[in-house]
Amino acid sequence: MDAEWQPTMGLGPTRLSVFQLAARDRVYILDMLALSETLTEKDWDLLYTEVLAASYIKKLGYGIADDIKLVMETAQSPHAMFDNVVDLSKFAQKLQKDYPTLLKPVNAESMPSKGLSELTRLVLGRPLNKDEQCSDWENRPLREAQLKYAALDAFCLLQIYDELHSAARKKKLDLEDLFEGVQPGAESGQAKRCAVNEDRARPQHPVPGAEFRVVVDTMVQGLGRYLRLCGIDTIVLGNGEHHDQAVKIAQKEGRVVITSGAPYERLKQYLAPGRCFNMDTSLPAQEQLRKYCSSTKLWFVKRNLLTRCVACNVSRYALVAHADMRQLCEFQAIADRQVLGSSTVETLTRNYWAGCSLNLRSGLFSNGTRVQCGGLSFERLGGVETFYVCTSCGKVYWEGSHHIKLKEQMRLANVLSCDAPVVDVPGSSAD
C-alpha cells in the first residue's frame, strides 16, 4: 500500500489525495479527496475491519508511517487502526546490515538511487521511476502517467516481497522471521516524497526551446526576460509574490522552476527530479542564460527569437501598417474624441484574423486591449513599415538594430543551434 498527497510547504494542513492498495491481480487507486466527501463512517469501518486492521492480511509499505497517519485522519472511524504492517524501508536497512546476500550486487557505475527506487534496484535489478512523485496530486482528473506511477508504487512492493521470499528460500532462511521488528516508525514523509537526484535528472540530449515551459521567481527576473526574448514560454513572478507561488504554478502547468539560494533548497523538495534549477544570481542575465542552456542542453533557433511578448509572455501579434499606426497615435493624442464623426468609425477598423480587429479611432482591439503607442516617435521610425502589436497587453514592437544585437548576443552565448533552420521571423522589442 502507498499514499500520495500534495505538499503544502507549511501553508496549510496536508490532505491525503490518493491511497493505493495493490493485490496480486489488480491495484485499487482510491480518490481520497472524493471519498472523504461521500463515504460514511460505516463505509470506512468496512475498510478497516476487512482490510487495514485485518491481522490475517499482511500489509507492505515503504516509509509508511506518514501514510498511515493521513489515512486515519481522512478515513475517520472508531475502528481506525492498522495491523500486520511491514515497513520495507526499515527492512531494507536490516537486510543491508545483516543479510546483504539477499540483495543484488551493486554496480559501481550505476547512478545512485534513493528510497524505494534504490530498494527496487537492489532487489529487482532496476530502479523505480519516480518522475511523478511530486506532481500535482490534487488536480483532477489524474493524468495517465500519474495513475501508472501510483499503481506501480504500490505493486512493486509485492514484487519485492516475492523476490526476497525466493532469495531467502535459496539461503534456507525464513523471511517471516526476518520481518520481526520492522513495524512502521516515524520516518519523515517529506524526505520520502521528494528526494532529488539532479545529476541523473538532467537531459542527455538537446532540448528545443520551443518545447520548454518555465517559471522564474523574483530572484532571476532578468533571466526570465531573456528566456522570453528567446521565445520560451516563461512566467515571471512579480515583486511581492512569494517564492512558493512558483511551485504551485509549476505543478499545475508542468513548468520548470528557476530560483536561487535558500528558496531553491526549499522549493526543490516539492518538485520532481530535474524540475527545479539553482541559478547563480551573481552572474548577469546573459551569463545566466548561457549557464542554464549549458546545464540543461537547451537550444534555440533564430526563427523563435522575439516571437513572444517580453511584457506579458503571449506570442500573438497583430501586424499594423505604418500608416495605420501613425493614424492611431494621432487619434489618441486628440483630447476630444467626439470630433470624429460616427460615419468615420467603420472605415477605421482593421481586421487581422477571426475575432481580432483594431479600431484606429479608439486604439482598442476587439478584446478590449489598448495599443501602447505613447512615446513612439515617427520621425525616428519613419523607415519602419510594419509594427508588431501584442494583442494581449498592447505593447508595440518593430524590427530594428536591437533585433540584430539580440541575435548576436545569442550567438555569443552559444545557445543558437547551428543545425537548425535560421529563417527569421520579424519582430523586435521597442525597449
Coordinates of C-alpha atoms in Angstrom, one line a residue:
M1 CA 0.0 0.0 0.0
D2 CA 1.1 3.6 -0.6
A3 CA -0.4 7.1 -0.5
E4 CA 0.1 10.4 -2.4
W5 CA -0.6 13.9 -1.2
Q6 CA 0.1 17.5 -2.3
P7 CA 3.0 19.2 -0.5
T8 CA 1.7 22.3 1.3
M9 CA 5.1 23.9 2.2
G10 CA 3.7 24.7 5.6
L11 CA 0.9 26.9 4.3
G12 CA -1.9 24.7 5.4
P13 CA -2.8 21.2 6.6
T14 CA -1.8 18.2 4.5
R15 CA -4.7 16.4 2.7
L16 CA -4.4 12.9 1.5
S17 CA -5.1 12.8 -2.2
V18 CA -4.7 9.1 -3.3
F19 CA -4.5 5.8 -1.4
Q20 CA -3.3 2.8 -3.3
L21 CA -3.9 -0.9 -2.4
A22 CA -2.2 -3.5 -4.5
A23 CA -3.3 -7.1 -4.6
R24 CA -1.9 -9.9 -6.7
D25 CA -4.2 -9.4 -9.6
R26 CA -5.1 -5.7 -9.5
V27 CA -4.3 -2.3 -7.9
Y28 CA -7.0 -0.2 -6.3
I29 CA -6.4 3.6 -6.5
L30 CA -8.7 5.4 -4.1
D31 CA -9.5 9.0 -4.7
M32 CA -9.5 10.1 -1.1
L33 CA -10.5 13.7 -1.9
A34 CA -13.7 12.4 -3.4
L35 CA -14.3 9.5 -1.0
S36 CA -13.9 11.8 2.1
E37 CA -16.9 13.7 0.9
T38 CA -19.1 10.8 0.1
L39 CA -18.3 7.8 2.3
T40 CA -19.9 7.4 5.7
E41 CA -18.3 6.3 9.0
K42 CA -19.8 2.9 8.4
D43 CA -18.2 2.7 5.0
W44 CA -14.8 3.5 6.5
D45 CA -15.4 0.8 9.2
L46 CA -15.5 -1.8 6.5
L47 CA -12.2 -0.7 5.0
Y48 CA -10.5 -1.0 8.4
T49 CA -12.1 -4.2 9.7
E50 CA -11.9 -6.1 6.3
V51 CA -8.5 -4.9 5.2
L52 CA -6.4 -2.5 7.1
A53 CA -7.0 -3.9 10.6
A54 CA -7.3 -7.5 9.5
S55 CA -4.4 -9.4 11.1
Y56 CA -4.6 -12.2 8.5
I57 CA -3.7 -9.8 5.7
K58 CA 0.0 -8.7 5.6
K59 CA 0.3 -5.0 4.5
L60 CA 3.5 -3.9 2.9
G61 CA 4.6 -0.2 2.8
Y62 CA 7.7 1.9 2.4
G63 CA 8.2 4.7 4.9
I64 CA 4.6 4.1 5.6
A65 CA 4.2 5.9 9.0
D66 CA 3.0 9.2 7.5
D67 CA 0.8 7.4 5.0
I68 CA -1.0 5.6 7.9
K69 CA -1.4 8.8 9.8
L70 CA -3.0 10.6 6.9
V71 CA -5.3 7.7 6.1
M72 CA -6.5 7.6 9.7
E73 CA -7.1 11.4 9.6
T74 CA -9.1 11.2 6.4
A75 CA -10.9 7.9 6.9
Q76 CA -12.2 8.6 10.4
S77 CA -13.7 5.6 12.3
P78 CA -13.9 4.3 15.9
H79 CA -12.2 1.2 14.5
A80 CA -9.4 3.1 12.7
M81 CA -6.2 1.0 13.1
F82 CA -3.7 -0.9 11.0
D83 CA -2.4 -4.3 11.9
N84 CA 0.2 -6.7 10.4
V85 CA 2.1 -3.9 8.6
V86 CA 5.7 -4.4 7.4
D87 CA 7.8 -1.3 6.7
L88 CA 10.1 -2.2 3.9
S89 CA 12.3 0.9 4.4
K90 CA 13.3 -0.5 7.8
F91 CA 13.5 -4.0 6.4
A92 CA 15.9 -2.8 3.7
Q93 CA 18.3 -1.4 6.3
K94 CA 18.2 -4.6 8.2
L95 CA 19.0 -6.6 5.1
Q96 CA 21.9 -4.4 4.1
K97 CA 23.4 -4.8 7.5
D98 CA 22.7 -8.4 8.4
Y99 CA 21.7 -10.3 5.1
P100 CA 23.4 -8.4 2.2
T101 CA 23.5 -11.7 0.2
L102 CA 19.7 -11.5 -0.3
L103 CA 20.3 -8.3 -2.4
K104 CA 21.7 -8.0 -5.9
P105 CA 25.3 -6.9 -6.3
V106 CA 25.7 -3.1 -6.6
N107 CA 27.1 -1.9 -9.9
A108 CA 29.6 0.8 -9.1
E109 CA 29.0 2.5 -12.4
S110 CA 25.2 2.7 -12.0
M111 CA 23.7 6.1 -11.0
P112 CA 22.7 6.2 -7.3
S113 CA 19.1 6.0 -6.3
K114 CA 17.2 6.8 -3.1
G115 CA 14.4 5.3 -1.1
L116 CA 12.1 2.9 -2.7
S117 CA 13.8 3.4 -6.1
E118 CA 17.0 2.1 -4.6
L119 CA 15.3 -0.9 -3.0
T120 CA 13.8 -1.9 -6.3
R121 CA 17.2 -1.6 -7.8
L122 CA 18.8 -3.8 -5.1
V123 CA 16.1 -6.4 -5.2
L124 CA 14.6 -6.4 -8.7
G125 CA 17.6 -5.1 -10.6
R126 CA 16.1 -1.9 -11.9
P127 CA 15.3 1.4 -10.1
L128 CA 11.7 2.7 -9.8
N129 CA 10.9 5.7 -12.0
K130 CA 9.9 8.5 -9.5
D131 CA 9.3 11.3 -12.0
E132 CA 5.7 11.7 -11.0
Q133 CA 6.4 11.6 -7.3
C134 CA 5.9 15.3 -6.6
S135 CA 3.4 16.1 -9.3
D136 CA 0.0 17.7 -8.6
W137 CA -2.0 15.0 -6.9
E138 CA -5.0 17.3 -6.2
N139 CA -5.7 18.1 -9.8
R140 CA -8.5 16.0 -11.3
P141 CA -8.6 14.0 -13.4
L142 CA -5.3 12.4 -12.7
R143 CA -3.1 12.0 -15.7
E144 CA -2.4 8.5 -17.1
A145 CA 1.2 8.9 -16.1
Q146 CA 0.2 9.6 -12.5
L147 CA -2.2 6.6 -12.4
K148 CA 0.6 4.3 -13.7
Y149 CA 3.0 5.7 -11.2
A150 CA 0.6 5.3 -8.3
A151 CA -0.2 1.7 -9.3
L152 CA 3.4 0.8 -9.7
D153 CA 4.5 2.4 -6.5
A154 CA 2.2 0.0 -4.6
F155 CA 2.5 -3.1 -6.8
C156 CA 6.3 -3.1 -6.8
L157 CA 6.2 -3.8 -3.0
L158 CA 4.6 -7.1 -3.8
Q159 CA 7.3 -7.8 -6.4
I160 CA 10.0 -7.0 -3.8
Y161 CA 8.3 -9.2 -1.3
D162 CA 8.1 -12.2 -3.7
E163 CA 11.7 -11.8 -4.8
L164 CA 13.0 -11.6 -1.3
H165 CA 11.0 -14.7 -0.4
S166 CA 12.6 -16.6 -3.3
A167 CA 16.1 -15.4 -2.3
A168 CA 15.5 -16.3 1.3
R169 CA 14.4 -19.9 0.5
K170 CA 17.6 -20.4 -1.6
K171 CA 19.6 -19.4 1.6
K172 CA 17.3 -21.6 3.7
L173 CA 16.1 -18.6 5.6
D174 CA 12.5 -17.8 6.8
L175 CA 11.7 -14.4 5.6
E176 CA 8.8 -14.0 8.0
D177 CA 11.2 -14.4 10.9
L178 CA 13.3 -11.6 9.4
F179 CA 10.3 -9.3 9.4
E180 CA 10.3 -9.1 13.2
G181 CA 10.9 -5.5 14.4
V182 CA 10.1 -3.7 11.2
Q183 CA 6.8 -2.1 12.1
P184 CA 6.1 1.4 10.8
G185 CA 8.1 4.2 12.6
A186 CA 8.2 7.9 12.4
E187 CA 10.0 8.3 9.2
S188 CA 9.7 11.7 7.5
G189 CA 7.2 11.6 4.7
Q190 CA 8.6 14.7 3.1
A191 CA 12.0 13.0 2.8
K192 CA 10.3 10.0 1.3
R193 CA 8.3 12.1 -1.1
C194 CA 10.7 14.5 -2.7
A195 CA 14.3 13.1 -2.8
V196 CA 16.0 14.7 -5.7
N197 CA 19.0 13.5 -7.7
E198 CA 19.6 16.4 -10.1
D199 CA 22.6 14.8 -12.0
R200 CA 20.5 11.8 -13.0
A201 CA 17.5 14.0 -14.0
R202 CA 19.5 16.2 -16.4
P203 CA 18.6 15.6 -20.0
Q204 CA 21.1 13.7 -22.0
H205 CA 20.1 15.1 -25.4
P206 CA 19.5 18.7 -26.6
V207 CA 16.1 20.1 -25.8
P208 CA 14.5 22.6 -28.2
G209 CA 13.4 25.8 -26.6
A210 CA 10.0 25.7 -28.3
E211 CA 9.1 22.7 -26.2
F212 CA 10.1 24.3 -22.9
R213 CA 8.0 26.0 -20.2
V214 CA 9.5 27.8 -17.2
V215 CA 8.5 29.8 -14.2
V216 CA 11.1 32.1 -12.6
D217 CA 10.8 33.8 -9.2
T218 CA 11.9 37.3 -8.2
M219 CA 15.5 36.2 -7.7
V220 CA 16.0 35.8 -11.5
Q221 CA 13.6 38.2 -13.2
G222 CA 16.3 39.3 -15.7
L223 CA 16.8 35.7 -16.8
G224 CA 13.1 35.4 -17.3
R225 CA 13.1 38.4 -19.7
Y226 CA 15.9 36.8 -21.7
L227 CA 14.0 33.5 -21.9
R228 CA 11.0 35.3 -23.3
L229 CA 13.2 37.1 -25.8
C230 CA 14.3 33.6 -27.0
G231 CA 10.7 32.6 -27.4
I232 CA 10.4 30.5 -24.2
D233 CA 7.0 30.3 -22.5
T234 CA 8.1 31.9 -19.2
I235 CA 6.1 33.1 -16.3
V236 CA 7.9 35.7 -14.2
L237 CA 6.8 36.3 -10.6
G238 CA 6.4 39.9 -9.8
N239 CA 7.9 41.8 -6.9
G240 CA 5.9 40.9 -3.7
E241 CA 4.9 37.4 -5.0
H242 CA 6.1 34.6 -2.7
H243 CA 8.6 32.1 -3.9
D244 CA 6.1 29.3 -3.1
Q245 CA 3.9 30.5 -5.8
A246 CA 6.4 29.2 -8.3
V247 CA 5.8 25.6 -7.1
K248 CA 2.1 26.0 -7.4
I249 CA 2.4 27.2 -10.9
A250 CA 4.9 24.6 -11.9
Q251 CA 2.8 21.7 -10.5
K252 CA -0.3 23.0 -12.1
E253 CA 1.1 23.8 -15.6
G254 CA 4.1 21.4 -15.8
R255 CA 6.8 24.0 -15.7
V256 CA 10.4 24.0 -14.6
V257 CA 11.2 26.4 -11.7
I258 CA 14.3 28.5 -11.8
T259 CA 15.3 30.2 -8.5
S260 CA 18.4 30.6 -6.3
G261 CA 19.9 30.1 -2.8
A262 CA 17.6 29.3 0.1
P263 CA 14.4 29.3 -1.9
Y264 CA 15.9 26.7 -4.2
E265 CA 16.7 24.4 -1.2
R266 CA 13.1 24.6 0.0
L267 CA 11.3 24.5 -3.3
K268 CA 13.1 21.5 -4.8
Q269 CA 11.6 19.3 -2.2
Y270 CA 8.2 19.7 -3.8
L271 CA 9.1 19.1 -7.4
A272 CA 10.1 16.1 -9.4
P273 CA 13.8 15.5 -10.1
G274 CA 15.3 18.0 -12.5
R275 CA 12.3 20.3 -12.3
C276 CA 14.0 23.0 -10.1
F277 CA 17.2 24.8 -11.1
N278 CA 19.5 26.7 -8.8
M279 CA 20.8 29.8 -10.6
D280 CA 23.9 31.9 -9.6
T281 CA 22.4 35.4 -9.1
S282 CA 25.9 37.0 -9.1
L283 CA 26.0 36.4 -12.9
P284 CA 24.5 38.9 -15.4
A285 CA 21.3 37.7 -17.1
Q286 CA 23.0 36.8 -20.3
E287 CA 25.6 34.6 -18.5
Q288 CA 22.7 33.1 -16.5
L289 CA 21.1 32.1 -19.8
R290 CA 24.4 30.6 -21.1
K291 CA 24.8 28.6 -17.9
Y292 CA 21.2 27.4 -17.9
C293 CA 21.3 26.3 -21.5
S294 CA 24.6 24.5 -21.0
S295 CA 23.3 22.7 -17.9
T296 CA 20.0 21.6 -19.4
K297 CA 21.1 21.2 -23.1
L298 CA 18.6 23.8 -24.1
W299 CA 18.9 25.5 -27.5
F300 CA 17.1 28.0 -29.7
V301 CA 16.6 28.7 -33.4
K302 CA 16.6 32.2 -34.9
R303 CA 13.1 31.9 -36.0
N304 CA 11.9 31.7 -32.4
L305 CA 13.7 34.8 -31.2
L306 CA 11.4 37.7 -30.3
T307 CA 8.2 35.8 -31.1
R308 CA 6.9 36.1 -27.5
C309 CA 5.9 39.4 -25.8
V310 CA 8.5 40.3 -23.2
A311 CA 5.9 42.1 -21.1
C312 CA 3.1 39.5 -20.9
N313 CA 4.5 36.3 -22.4
V314 CA 1.9 35.9 -25.1
S315 CA 3.0 35.1 -28.6
R316 CA 0.3 36.6 -30.8
Y317 CA 0.8 39.8 -32.6
A318 CA -1.2 42.0 -35.0
L319 CA 0.8 43.3 -37.8
V320 CA -0.1 47.0 -38.0
A321 CA 0.9 49.0 -41.1
H322 CA 3.0 52.2 -40.6
A323 CA 0.2 54.5 -41.9
D324 CA -2.4 52.9 -39.5
M325 CA -0.1 53.1 -36.5
R326 CA 0.6 56.8 -37.2
Q327 CA -3.1 57.5 -37.6
L328 CA -3.9 55.6 -34.4
C329 CA -1.4 57.6 -32.4
E330 CA -2.7 60.9 -33.8
F331 CA -6.2 60.0 -32.7
Q332 CA -5.0 59.1 -29.2
A333 CA -3.3 62.4 -29.0
I334 CA -6.6 64.2 -29.6
A335 CA -8.2 65.1 -26.3
D336 CA -11.8 65.2 -27.5
R337 CA -12.6 62.0 -29.4
Q338 CA -16.0 63.3 -30.3
V339 CA -14.5 65.4 -33.1
L340 CA -14.5 62.3 -35.2
G341 CA -17.9 61.7 -36.9
S342 CA -19.6 58.3 -36.4
S343 CA -19.5 57.7 -40.2
T344 CA -15.7 57.6 -40.0
V345 CA -15.5 54.8 -37.4
E346 CA -16.4 52.0 -39.7
T347 CA -13.6 52.8 -42.1
L348 CA -11.1 53.0 -39.2
T349 CA -11.4 49.3 -38.2
R350 CA -8.8 46.9 -39.3
N351 CA -9.4 43.1 -39.2
Y352 CA -6.4 40.8 -38.7
W353 CA -7.9 37.3 -38.1
A354 CA -11.2 35.9 -36.9
G355 CA -12.1 37.5 -33.6
C356 CA -9.3 40.1 -33.8
S357 CA -9.8 43.6 -35.1
L358 CA -8.4 47.0 -34.2
N359 CA -10.3 50.3 -34.0
L360 CA -7.8 53.0 -35.0
R361 CA -10.1 55.7 -33.5
S362 CA -10.1 54.3 -30.0
G363 CA -6.9 52.4 -30.2
L364 CA -8.6 49.3 -28.8
F365 CA -8.5 45.7 -30.1
S366 CA -11.8 43.8 -30.1
N367 CA -10.8 42.1 -26.9
G368 CA -10.5 45.5 -25.1
T369 CA -6.7 45.7 -25.1
R370 CA -5.4 49.2 -25.8
V371 CA -2.4 49.8 -28.0
Q372 CA 0.5 51.3 -26.0
C373 CA 1.6 53.8 -28.6
G374 CA 2.7 56.5 -26.2
G375 CA 6.3 57.6 -26.8
L376 CA 6.5 56.4 -30.4
S377 CA 8.5 58.9 -32.5
F378 CA 7.5 58.6 -36.1
E379 CA 10.4 60.9 -37.1
R380 CA 12.8 58.3 -35.8
L381 CA 10.7 55.3 -37.0
G382 CA 9.9 56.6 -40.5
G383 CA 11.6 53.6 -42.1
V384 CA 9.6 51.0 -40.2
E385 CA 6.9 49.6 -42.5
T386 CA 5.2 47.2 -40.0
F387 CA 4.6 47.3 -36.3
Y388 CA 4.0 44.1 -34.3
V389 CA 1.5 44.8 -31.5
C390 CA 0.8 42.3 -28.8
T391 CA -2.9 41.6 -28.8
S392 CA -2.8 40.7 -25.1
C393 CA -1.2 43.7 -23.5
G394 CA -0.9 46.2 -26.4
K395 CA 2.9 46.6 -26.3
V396 CA 4.4 47.7 -29.6
Y397 CA 7.4 46.1 -31.3
W398 CA 9.2 46.6 -34.6
E399 CA 12.3 45.3 -36.3
G400 CA 15.3 47.4 -35.5
S401 CA 19.0 47.4 -34.7
H402 CA 18.3 45.8 -31.3
H403 CA 16.9 42.8 -33.2
I404 CA 20.3 42.3 -34.8
K405 CA 22.1 42.9 -31.5
L406 CA 20.0 40.2 -29.7
K407 CA 20.8 37.6 -32.3
E408 CA 24.5 38.4 -31.9
Q409 CA 24.2 38.1 -28.1
M410 CA 22.5 34.7 -28.5
R411 CA 25.3 33.6 -30.9
L412 CA 27.9 34.7 -28.5
A413 CA 26.1 32.9 -25.7
N414 CA 26.4 29.8 -27.8
V415 CA 22.7 28.9 -27.4
L416 CA 21.6 29.1 -31.1
S417 CA 21.5 25.7 -32.8
C418 CA 23.9 25.5 -35.8
D419 CA 22.0 22.6 -37.3
A420 CA 18.5 24.1 -37.0
P421 CA 16.9 26.3 -39.7
V422 CA 17.7 30.0 -39.4
V423 CA 14.6 31.5 -41.1
D424 CA 14.0 34.8 -39.3
V425 CA 10.6 35.9 -38.0
P426 CA 10.4 39.7 -37.8
G427 CA 9.5 41.3 -34.5
S428 CA 11.8 43.3 -32.3
S429 CA 11.2 44.8 -28.9
A430 CA 10.9 48.6 -28.6
D431 CA 12.6 48.5 -25.2

